[in-house]
């Protein structure tokens, strides 16, 4: 019986479908154009003057608003005196790792040059952010929010809120990013950050104004470099509705843990007496605890914030783990498409193999480095994606990182793992260190099937959530614990898998996953962009006529 339906289509309709497949790359989806001037500028997030990275004079940078499938044409002009790339945390770049904006896929935009990213928000909804990916620039700002709205005909599982706030929160150093980088290059650990900031401001420096009785969406991302944070609003409940593009069961929380690189949407109703309230972030698992606040201002309030800042959890890991497990997919809600999210039965698909990734902090050549399965990533002179495309030998070797922990001593390597298009992977992140890890995978959204303390074993699978866990792009691994994910390799390309803890990323806790197909069809991967910048050993090769 399978496949019978298709033959009963009128042949003209089949022809139309074929035409759409051939020409439908970007279809009739709207184009949105952005011109970004990236400069240094004086900023005062913690009250002292320092050099920040601004976009069009702003810190944080401009918000990107798009609807599912929109095309974003973002022309980035680099007015810094150092190379630059902007990366798009959580934007999947389907068939298009050419636009990912990390050094393994793109040559950097050199000072006084520009590069136009051509990005499609293909089949995505939700809350994300962008950031400068080169060196330690992320510690100087240069980041901003990304909102991908549902198409008008697709139901959203909650009434339209009265307002939609972006909250970019995270830790901050008073030292300039190049000073921090030199520290790391010299083999020192960075100290604890100097404080936390919300939308570029310190204590009570930013105000969210709400009308009494109405409900607002807050999209909160941890854009910091070193600490997990807890977010809460004095006297108010938060109803969780979205995690990195997944609509969740709408549980209510008083306080929410947000690990490095993660994004959450909550609904908050202004249902309290008219006054001002603290919007609080504090660091998790650090001594001392860093805290900062913004203000939730009722439009009819004449009373400013007062009293002690409400406390939150500090070192409790069990609390955080329990909260993480409570975050689940709403199986009947729509995602980017009108069909219910639960119609994709990830738990029934047989995994093709298991990859175990263990982080470590080895000393290599007398200096602190960070590693995955003992390999500490080093950046080659030519982006991996270009070396792969132009078949330039000697830049990297496939299989240059083991797919299981080796427990040997650490070593430096340009590490690339190979995988085939359409594989369905089980990946275990095993953490034997005392700190929380935060792992991000470019190009994908994956299912977080389980997490727990201790060593993962095949028996751990018995406790997986194979029914309604969320799909997301960044996941935490608690100290001396593991996290397991399922991931369908449906996106051909060269993809960065990295720690979102930026010292660790910078010093080698990352690698690339090359998802390969022998087909050269544009349906599987888009061709190299005409404006691709060439550097290293790719100089002199031709992109496209
Ligand atoms: C740089 O900007 C110009 C327009 O000002 C544009 O035509 C050109 O394609 C951009 N360069 C790249 C590499 O995208
Ligand atoms: C799940 O989504 C459906 C469909 O939009 C909605 O009616 C329902 O309230 C949601 N359920 C929960 C528990 O969030
Ligand atoms: C990030 O890494 C540094 C260096 O290992 C560590 O001191 C810090 O605690 C880590 N952050 C988190 C959230 O674990």
Coordinates of C-alpha atoms and ligand atoms in Angstrom, one line a residue:
X1 CA 0.0 0.0 0.0
X2 CA 2.9 2.4 0.7
X3 CA 3.5 5.0 -1.9
X4 CA 0.2 4.3 -3.7
X5 CA -1.1 7.8 -3.1
X6 CA 1.6 9.5 -5.0
X7 CA 0.7 7.8 -8.3
X8 CA -2.8 9.0 -8.1
X9 CA -1.6 12.7 -8.2
X10 CA -2.4 14.4 -11.4
X11 CA 0.8 14.5 -13.4
X12 CA 0.8 18.3 -13.6
X13 CA 0.9 18.4 -9.8
X14 CA 3.9 16.0 -9.8
X15 CA 5.6 18.3 -12.3
X16 CA 4.9 21.3 -10.1
X17 CA 6.4 19.5 -7.1
X18 CA 9.5 18.6 -9.1
X19 CA 9.9 22.3 -10.2
X20 CA 9.6 23.4 -6.6
X21 CA 12.3 20.9 -5.6
X22 CA 14.7 22.2 -8.2
X23 CA 14.0 25.9 -7.8
X24 CA 12.6 26.0 -4.3
X25 CA 15.9 26.9 -2.6
X26 CA 14.7 30.1 -1.0
X27 CA 11.3 30.1 -2.7
X28 CA 9.2 33.2 -2.2
X29 CA 10.2 33.6 1.4
X30 CA 10.8 37.3 2.3
X31 CA 14.3 38.8 2.4
X32 CA 15.4 40.9 5.3
X33 CA 18.5 43.1 4.8
X34 CA 20.9 44.3 7.5
X35 CA 24.0 46.4 7.3
X36 CA 26.2 46.1 10.4
X37 CA 29.1 48.3 11.2
X38 CA 31.2 46.5 13.9
X39 CA 33.4 49.0 15.9
X40 CA 35.0 49.4 19.3
X41 CA 33.4 51.8 21.7
X42 CA 33.5 52.9 25.3
X43 CA 31.1 51.0 27.5
X44 CA 30.5 51.0 31.3
X45 CA 28.6 47.8 32.1
X46 CA 30.1 47.5 35.6
X47 CA 30.6 51.3 36.1
X48 CA 34.2 51.4 34.8
X49 CA 35.1 52.5 31.3
X50 CA 36.3 49.7 29.0
X51 CA 36.5 48.9 25.3
X52 CA 33.5 47.0 24.1
X53 CA 32.5 45.7 20.7
X54 CA 29.5 47.5 19.3
X55 CA 27.3 46.9 16.3
X56 CA 25.9 50.0 14.7
X57 CA 26.9 51.8 17.8
X58 CA 24.9 49.5 20.1
X59 CA 25.8 47.2 22.9
X60 CA 24.1 44.7 22.9
X61 CA 23.8 44.7 19.2
X62 CA 20.6 45.1 17.2
X63 CA 17.8 42.5 17.6
X64 CA 17.2 40.2 14.6
X65 CA 13.5 39.5 14.0
X66 CA 12.6 36.9 11.4
X67 CA 9.7 34.6 10.5
X68 CA 10.3 30.9 9.8
X69 CA 12.0 30.4 6.4
X70 CA 12.9 34.1 6.0
X71 CA 16.1 34.9 4.3
X72 CA 18.5 37.2 6.2
X73 CA 21.1 39.1 4.3
X74 CA 23.5 40.5 6.8
X75 CA 26.4 42.6 5.5
X76 CA 29.0 42.8 8.3
X77 CA 31.7 45.5 8.0
X78 CA 34.7 45.0 10.3
X79 CA 36.0 48.2 11.7
X80 CA 38.0 46.5 14.5
X81 CA 41.7 46.1 14.2
X82 CA 41.5 42.3 14.5
X83 CA 39.8 39.6 12.4
X84 CA 36.1 39.0 13.1
X85 CA 33.3 36.4 12.5
X86 CA 29.8 36.5 13.7
X87 CA 28.2 33.1 14.6
X88 CA 24.5 32.4 15.0
X89 CA 23.9 30.3 18.1
X90 CA 21.1 27.9 17.3
X91 CA 20.5 28.9 13.7
X92 CA 20.8 25.6 11.9
X93 CA 22.1 26.9 8.6
X94 CA 20.4 24.0 6.8
X95 CA 22.6 22.6 4.0
X96 CA 24.7 25.7 4.5
X97 CA 27.6 25.4 7.0
X98 CA 29.3 28.0 4.7
X99 CA 27.5 30.7 6.7
X100 CA 28.2 29.3 10.2
X101 CA 30.7 32.0 11.1
X102 CA 33.3 29.9 13.0
X103 CA 36.9 29.6 12.1
X104 CA 36.5 26.0 10.9
X105 CA 34.0 27.0 8.2
X106 CA 34.8 30.6 7.3
X107 CA 37.9 32.7 6.8
X108 CA 37.7 35.6 9.2
X109 CA 36.5 39.0 8.0
X110 CA 39.8 41.0 8.1
X111 CA 39.9 44.6 9.4
X112 CA 38.4 47.1 6.9
X113 CA 36.7 44.3 5.0
X114 CA 33.1 43.1 4.9
X115 CA 31.3 39.8 4.4
X116 CA 27.6 39.3 3.6
X117 CA 26.0 36.4 5.4
X118 CA 23.1 34.8 3.5
X119 CA 21.1 32.8 6.1
X120 CA 17.8 31.2 5.9
X121 CA 15.8 30.6 9.1
X122 CA 14.7 27.3 7.6
X123 CA 12.1 25.3 9.5
X124 CA 12.9 27.1 12.8
X125 CA 11.1 29.0 15.5
X126 CA 12.3 30.3 18.8
X127 CA 14.9 32.3 20.7
X128 CA 18.6 32.4 20.0
X129 CA 21.5 34.9 19.9
X130 CA 24.5 35.8 17.8
X131 CA 28.0 36.5 19.0
X132 CA 31.5 37.2 17.8
X133 CA 33.3 33.8 17.6
X134 CA 36.9 34.7 17.1
X135 CA 39.5 34.9 19.9
X136 CA 37.9 36.1 23.2
X137 CA 35.8 38.8 21.5
X138 CA 32.6 37.4 23.1
X139 CA 33.9 38.9 26.4
X140 CA 33.7 42.3 24.8
X141 CA 30.0 42.2 23.7
X142 CA 29.2 42.1 20.0
X143 CA 26.2 39.9 20.8
X144 CA 22.5 40.3 20.2
X145 CA 19.2 38.5 20.3
X146 CA 17.5 36.5 17.5
X147 CA 13.8 35.9 17.5
X148 CA 12.2 33.6 14.9
X149 CA 8.5 34.0 14.9
X150 CA 6.0 31.4 13.8
X151 CA 4.3 31.9 10.4
X152 CA 0.9 33.5 10.7
X153 CA -1.0 30.3 9.8
X154 CA 0.8 28.1 12.4
X155 CA -0.8 27.9 15.9
X156 CA 1.3 29.0 18.8
X157 CA 0.4 27.2 22.1
X158 CA -0.3 30.4 24.1
X159 CA -2.2 33.7 23.5
X160 CA -0.1 36.5 21.9
X161 CA 1.7 38.2 24.8
X162 CA 1.3 42.0 25.4
X163 CA 5.1 42.4 24.8
X164 CA 8.2 40.4 24.0
X165 CA 11.4 41.2 25.9
X166 CA 14.9 40.0 25.1
X167 CA 17.0 39.4 28.2
X168 CA 20.7 38.9 27.3
X169 CA 22.3 38.0 30.7
X170 CA 25.7 36.7 31.7
X171 CA 28.9 37.2 33.5
X172 CA 31.3 40.1 32.7
X173 CA 35.0 40.9 33.2
X174 CA 36.2 44.5 33.7
X175 CA 39.4 43.6 31.8
X176 CA 39.5 43.9 28.0
X177 CA 39.0 40.8 25.9
X178 CA 42.6 40.9 24.6
X179 CA 44.0 41.0 28.1
X180 CA 41.9 38.0 29.0
X181 CA 43.1 36.2 25.9
X182 CA 46.7 36.9 26.7
X183 CA 46.2 35.4 30.1
X184 CA 44.9 32.2 28.6
X185 CA 47.6 32.2 25.9
X186 CA 50.2 32.3 28.8
X187 CA 48.6 29.3 30.4
X188 CA 46.8 30.9 33.3
X189 CA 43.2 30.2 34.4
X190 CA 40.9 33.3 34.3
X191 CA 39.7 34.5 37.7
X192 CA 36.0 34.5 38.5
X193 CA 34.2 37.2 36.4
X194 CA 33.8 40.6 38.1
X195 CA 30.0 40.6 37.9
X196 CA 26.9 39.8 36.0
X197 CA 25.0 42.1 33.5
X198 CA 21.6 42.2 31.9
X199 CA 21.3 43.7 28.5
X200 CA 24.7 45.3 28.8
X201 CA 23.9 47.0 32.2
X202 CA 24.8 46.3 35.8
X203 CA 22.7 46.8 39.0
X204 CA 19.2 48.2 38.2
X205 CA 20.7 49.5 35.0
X206 CA 17.9 48.2 32.7
X207 CA 14.1 48.5 33.1
X208 CA 11.3 46.3 31.7
X209 CA 8.1 48.3 31.8
X210 CA 4.8 46.3 32.0
X211 CA 1.1 47.3 32.2
X212 CA -0.8 45.8 35.2
X213 CA -2.8 42.7 34.5
X214 CA -1.0 41.9 31.2
X215 CA 1.2 38.9 30.2
X216 CA 4.7 39.3 28.7
X217 CA 7.2 37.0 27.1
X218 CA 10.8 37.1 28.3
X219 CA 13.4 35.4 26.1
X220 CA 16.4 34.9 28.3
X221 CA 19.8 33.8 27.0
X222 CA 23.0 33.2 28.9
X223 CA 25.5 35.1 26.8
X224 CA 28.3 34.9 29.3
X225 CA 31.6 33.2 29.0
X226 CA 32.2 31.4 32.4
X227 CA 29.2 30.9 34.7
X228 CA 25.8 29.2 34.8
X229 CA 23.1 31.6 36.0
X230 CA 19.8 31.5 37.8
X231 CA 17.0 33.9 36.6
X232 CA 14.0 35.0 38.7
X233 CA 11.6 37.9 39.0
X234 CA 10.7 39.1 42.6
X235 CA 7.2 38.1 43.5
X236 CA 6.3 36.7 40.1
X237 CA 5.9 33.2 38.6
X238 CA 7.4 32.3 35.3
X239 CA 5.5 29.9 32.9
X240 CA 8.0 28.2 30.6
X241 CA 6.9 28.0 27.0
X242 CA 9.9 27.5 24.8
X243 CA 13.4 26.2 24.9
X244 CA 15.6 26.8 21.8
X245 CA 12.8 26.3 19.4
X246 CA 10.9 23.6 21.3
X247 CA 7.5 24.4 22.7
X248 CA 7.5 23.0 26.2
X249 CA 4.9 21.8 28.7
X250 CA 3.9 25.0 30.4
X251 CA 5.2 24.4 33.9
X252 CA 5.5 27.2 36.3
X253 CA 8.9 28.1 38.0
X254 CA 10.0 30.6 40.6
X255 CA 13.6 30.5 39.4
X256 CA 15.2 29.0 36.3
X257 CA 18.8 27.8 35.8
X258 CA 20.3 28.8 32.4
X259 CA 23.6 27.4 31.5
X260 CA 26.2 29.0 29.2
X261 CA 24.8 29.4 25.7
X262 CA 21.2 28.4 26.5
X263 CA 18.0 30.2 25.7
X264 CA 14.5 30.0 27.4
X265 CA 11.2 31.8 26.9
X266 CA 8.9 32.4 29.9
X267 CA 5.5 34.1 30.2
X268 CA 5.1 36.5 33.2
X269 CA 1.8 38.1 34.2
X270 CA 2.0 41.5 35.9
X271 CA -0.5 40.4 38.6
X272 CA 1.1 41.9 41.7
X273 CA 0.5 45.2 43.5
X274 CA 1.7 48.2 41.5
X275 CA 5.3 48.8 42.4
X276 CA 8.7 47.9 41.0
X277 CA 10.3 44.5 41.3
X278 CA 13.8 43.1 41.0
X279 CA 14.6 41.0 37.9
X280 CA 17.5 39.0 39.3
X281 CA 20.4 36.9 37.9
X282 CA 22.9 35.2 40.1
X283 CA 25.8 32.8 39.3
X284 CA 25.4 29.1 40.0
X285 CA 28.1 26.8 41.5
X286 CA 30.5 29.7 42.2
X287 CA 32.0 31.1 45.4
X288 CA 31.3 33.9 45.9
X289 CA 27.9 34.1 44.2
X290 CA 27.7 37.0 41.7
X291 CA 24.4 38.8 41.6
X292 CA 22.9 41.5 39.5
X293 CA 19.4 43.0 38.9
X294 CA 17.3 44.8 36.4
X295 CA 13.9 46.4 37.2
X296 CA 10.4 45.2 36.4
X297 CA 8.5 48.5 36.4
X298 CA 4.7 48.5 36.5
X299 CA 3.5 51.4 34.4
X300 CA 1.2 52.6 37.2
X301 CA 3.9 52.2 39.9
X302 CA 5.3 55.1 42.0
X303 CA 7.4 52.9 44.2
X304 CA 10.9 51.9 43.2
X305 CA 12.6 48.6 44.0
X306 CA 13.5 48.1 47.7
X307 CA 14.5 45.6 50.2
X308 CA 16.9 42.8 49.9
X309 CA 17.3 41.1 46.5
X310 CA 15.5 37.8 46.6
X311 CA 18.0 34.9 47.0
X312 CA 18.2 31.9 44.7
X313 CA 19.8 28.5 44.6
X314 CA 23.6 28.6 44.8
X315 CA 25.4 25.2 44.8
X316 CA 22.5 22.7 44.8
X317 CA 23.1 20.3 41.9
X318 CA 20.2 18.0 42.7
X319 CA 17.8 20.9 42.4
X320 CA 19.1 21.9 39.0
X321 CA 19.0 18.3 37.7
X322 CA 15.4 17.9 38.9
X323 CA 14.5 21.1 37.1
X324 CA 16.2 20.0 33.9
X325 CA 14.3 16.8 33.9
X326 CA 11.0 18.6 34.4
X327 CA 11.5 20.5 31.1
X328 CA 9.5 18.5 28.5
X329 CA 8.1 18.8 25.0
X330 CA 4.4 19.6 24.5
X331 CA 3.7 16.7 22.1
X332 CA 0.4 18.2 20.9
X333 CA 1.8 21.8 20.2
X334 CA 2.9 22.8 16.7
X335 CA 6.6 23.5 16.1
X336 CA 7.8 25.4 13.0
X337 CA 5.3 23.3 11.0
X338 CA 1.6 22.9 11.7
X339 CA 2.0 19.2 12.6
X340 CA 2.3 18.4 16.3
X341 CA 5.9 18.2 17.7
X342 CA 5.1 14.7 19.0
X343 CA 4.5 13.3 15.5
X344 CA 8.3 12.9 15.3
X345 CA 8.8 9.8 17.4
X346 CA 12.5 10.1 18.1
X347 CA 12.4 7.4 20.8
X348 CA 11.4 4.7 18.2
X349 CA 14.3 5.3 15.9
X350 CA 17.2 2.9 16.2
X351 CA 20.5 4.6 16.8
X352 CA 23.2 3.7 14.3
X353 CA 26.1 4.2 16.8
X354 CA 27.1 5.6 20.2
X355 CA 29.8 8.3 20.6
X356 CA 31.1 9.0 24.1
X357 CA 32.8 12.4 24.6
X358 CA 34.7 13.1 27.8
X359 CA 36.1 16.5 28.6
X360 CA 39.4 17.0 30.4
X361 CA 41.8 19.7 31.4
X362 CA 45.3 18.4 30.5
X363 CA 48.6 20.3 30.7
X364 CA 50.2 20.2 27.3
X365 CA 53.7 21.6 26.6
X366 CA 53.6 23.0 30.1
X367 CA 50.4 24.9 29.6
X368 CA 46.7 24.5 30.6
X369 CA 44.6 23.2 27.8
X370 CA 41.1 21.7 27.5
X371 CA 40.3 18.6 25.6
X372 CA 37.7 16.2 24.3
X373 CA 38.7 12.5 24.4
X374 CA 42.2 13.7 25.1
X375 CA 42.4 15.8 21.9
X376 CA 42.8 19.6 22.3
X377 CA 41.7 21.3 19.1
X378 CA 44.1 23.6 17.3
X379 CA 43.0 25.9 14.5
X380 CA 44.6 25.2 11.1
X381 CA 45.7 28.0 8.7
X382 CA 42.8 27.1 6.4
X383 CA 39.1 26.6 7.4
X384 CA 38.3 22.9 7.4
X385 CA 35.2 23.5 5.2
X386 CA 37.3 25.1 2.5
X387 CA 40.1 22.5 2.7
X388 CA 37.4 19.8 2.3
X389 CA 35.7 21.5 -0.6
X390 CA 38.9 22.3 -2.6
X391 CA 40.5 18.9 -1.5
X392 CA 43.5 20.6 0.0
X393 CA 45.6 17.9 1.6
X394 CA 47.4 18.2 5.0
X395 CA 44.9 20.6 6.7
X396 CA 43.1 17.9 8.6
X397 CA 42.5 14.1 8.8
X398 CA 39.2 12.4 9.3
X399 CA 39.0 10.4 12.4
X400 CA 41.6 12.6 14.1
X401 CA 39.6 12.4 17.4
X402 CA 38.5 9.1 18.9
X403 CA 34.8 8.4 19.3
X404 CA 35.4 7.1 22.9
X405 CA 37.4 8.4 25.8
X406 CA 41.0 7.1 25.7
X407 CA 42.1 8.3 29.1
X408 CA 45.6 8.9 27.7
X409 CA 47.5 12.1 28.1
X410 CA 46.3 15.1 26.2
X411 CA 47.6 16.1 22.8
X412 CA 47.1 18.9 20.3
X413 CA 45.4 18.2 17.0
X414 CA 43.1 19.7 14.4
X415 CA 40.3 17.2 15.3
X416 CA 37.6 16.2 12.8
X417 CA 35.2 13.4 13.4
X418 CA 33.5 11.8 10.4
X419 CA 29.9 10.8 10.1
X420 CA 27.4 10.0 7.3
X421 CA 24.4 11.9 6.3
X422 CA 21.2 10.2 7.7
X423 CA 23.0 8.5 10.6
X424 CA 21.0 8.6 13.9
X425 CA 23.5 9.1 16.7
X426 CA 23.5 8.6 20.4
X427 CA 26.1 10.9 22.0
X428 CA 27.1 10.7 25.6
X429 CA 28.8 13.6 27.2
X430 CA 30.7 12.2 30.2
X431 CA 32.0 14.8 32.7
X432 CA 34.6 13.7 35.3
X433 CA 35.5 17.2 36.3
X434 CA 34.1 19.3 39.2
X435 CA 32.6 22.0 37.0
X436 CA 29.4 22.1 35.0
X437 CA 29.9 21.7 31.3
X438 CA 27.8 23.3 28.6
X439 CA 27.9 21.7 25.1
X440 CA 26.7 23.2 21.9
X441 CA 26.4 21.6 18.5
X442 CA 26.1 23.8 15.4
X443 CA 23.8 22.8 12.6
X444 CA 21.5 20.8 14.7
X445 CA 18.8 20.5 17.3
X446 CA 19.1 17.3 19.4
X447 CA 17.0 15.4 21.9
X448 CA 18.2 15.4 25.5
X449 CA 17.2 11.8 26.4
X450 CA 18.9 11.6 29.8
X451 CA 21.2 13.0 32.4
X452 CA 22.4 11.7 35.8
X453 CA 25.3 11.5 38.2
X454 CA 28.3 9.1 37.8
X455 CA 29.5 7.1 34.9
X456 CA 27.2 6.4 31.9
X457 CA 26.7 2.7 31.1
X458 CA 24.4 0.9 28.6
X459 CA 22.1 0.2 31.6
X460 CA 21.6 4.0 31.9
X461 CA 19.4 3.8 28.8
X462 CA 16.7 2.1 30.8
X463 CA 15.9 5.5 32.3
X464 CA 16.0 7.6 29.1
X465 CA 13.0 9.8 28.3
X466 CA 12.1 8.4 24.9
X467 CA 8.8 10.2 24.7
X468 CA 8.7 13.9 25.4
X469 CA 12.1 15.4 26.1
X470 CA 12.9 18.7 24.3
X471 CA 15.0 19.2 21.2
X472 CA 17.6 21.9 21.7
X473 CA 21.1 23.0 20.6
X474 CA 22.9 23.5 24.0
X475 CA 22.9 21.2 26.9
X476 CA 24.6 21.1 30.4
X477 CA 26.5 18.2 32.0
X478 CA 26.6 18.4 35.8
X479 CA 29.9 17.7 37.7
X480 CA 30.9 14.0 37.7
X481 CA 27.8 13.3 35.6
X482 CA 26.7 12.4 32.1
X483 CA 24.1 13.7 29.6
X484 CA 22.9 11.6 26.7
X485 CA 21.4 13.0 23.4
X486 CA 19.9 11.6 20.2
X487 CA 20.7 13.4 17.0
X488 CA 19.5 12.8 13.4
X489 CA 22.3 13.7 11.0
X490 CA 20.0 15.4 8.5
X491 CA 22.2 18.4 7.8
X492 CA 25.3 17.9 5.6
X493 CA 28.3 20.1 6.4
X494 CA 31.2 20.8 8.7
X495 CA 29.8 21.5 12.2
X496 CA 31.4 22.8 15.3
X497 CA 30.9 20.9 18.5
X498 CA 32.1 23.0 21.4
X499 CA 32.1 24.0 25.0
X500 CA 30.2 27.2 25.6
X501 CA 32.5 27.9 28.5
X502 CA 34.7 30.3 26.5
X503 CA 38.1 29.7 28.2
X504 CA 37.6 26.0 27.5
X505 CA 36.5 26.5 24.0
X506 CA 39.4 28.9 23.3
X507 CA 41.9 26.4 24.7
X508 CA 40.8 23.4 22.7
X509 CA 37.5 21.9 24.1
X510 CA 35.9 21.7 20.7
X511 CA 36.1 19.8 17.4
X512 CA 34.3 19.5 14.1
X513 CA 31.8 16.9 12.9
X514 CA 31.9 16.4 9.2
X515 CA 28.6 15.1 8.0
X516 CA 29.2 13.7 4.6
X517 CA 27.2 12.5 1.6
X518 CA 28.8 11.4 -1.7
X519 CA 26.0 13.2 -3.6
X520 CA 26.7 16.6 -4.9
X521 CA 23.1 17.6 -5.2
X522 CA 22.1 21.1 -4.0
X523 CA 19.2 19.4 -2.3
X524 CA 21.7 18.0 0.2
X525 CA 24.2 20.9 0.4
X526 CA 24.2 24.3 -1.1
X527 CA 27.2 25.3 -3.3
X528 CA 30.0 27.5 -2.0
X529 CA 28.8 31.1 -1.8
X530 CA 30.1 33.4 -4.6
X531 CA 31.3 35.9 -2.0
X532 CA 33.2 33.3 0.1
X533 CA 36.4 34.8 1.6
X534 CA 39.5 32.7 0.8
X535 CA 42.5 32.5 3.1
X536 CA 45.4 30.2 4.0
X537 CA 45.9 27.5 1.5
X538 CA 42.5 28.2 -0.1
X539 CA 43.8 31.4 -1.7
X540 CA 43.9 31.2 -5.4
X541 CA 41.2 28.6 -5.7
X542 CA 38.0 29.6 -7.5
X543 CA 34.6 29.8 -5.8
X544 CA 32.0 30.0 -8.5
X545 CA 31.7 31.9 -11.7
Ligands
LIG1 C1 30.8 44.0 0.8 O1 29.8 45.0 0.7 C2 29.4 45.3 -0.7 C3 28.3 46.3 -0.6 O2 28.8 47.4 0.1 C4 28.9 44.0 -1.3 O3 28.6 44.3 -2.7 C5 29.9 42.9 -1.3 O4 29.3 41.7 -1.8 C6 30.3 42.7 0.2 N1 31.4 41.7 0.2 C7 31.2 40.4 0.6 C8 32.5 39.6 0.6 O5 30.2 40.0 1.0
LIG2 C1 0.2 21.9 24.7 O1 -0.2 22.5 23.5 C2 -1.6 22.5 23.3 C3 -1.8 22.9 21.9 O2 -1.5 24.2 21.6 C4 -2.2 23.4 24.4 O3 -3.6 23.5 24.1 C5 -2.0 22.8 25.7 O4 -2.4 23.7 26.7 C6 -0.5 22.6 25.9 N1 -0.3 21.8 27.1 C7 0.5 22.1 28.1 C8 0.5 21.2 29.3 O5 1.3 23.0 28.1
LIG3 C1 34.3 27.3 33.0 O1 35.6 26.8 32.9 C2 36.5 27.3 33.9 C3 37.9 26.6 33.7 O2 37.8 25.2 33.8 C4 35.9 26.9 35.3 O3 36.8 27.5 36.3 C5 34.5 27.4 35.4 O4 34.0 26.9 36.7 C6 33.7 26.8 34.3 N1 32.3 27.3 34.4 C7 31.3 26.5 34.7 C8 29.9 27.1 34.6 O5 31.4 25.4 35.1

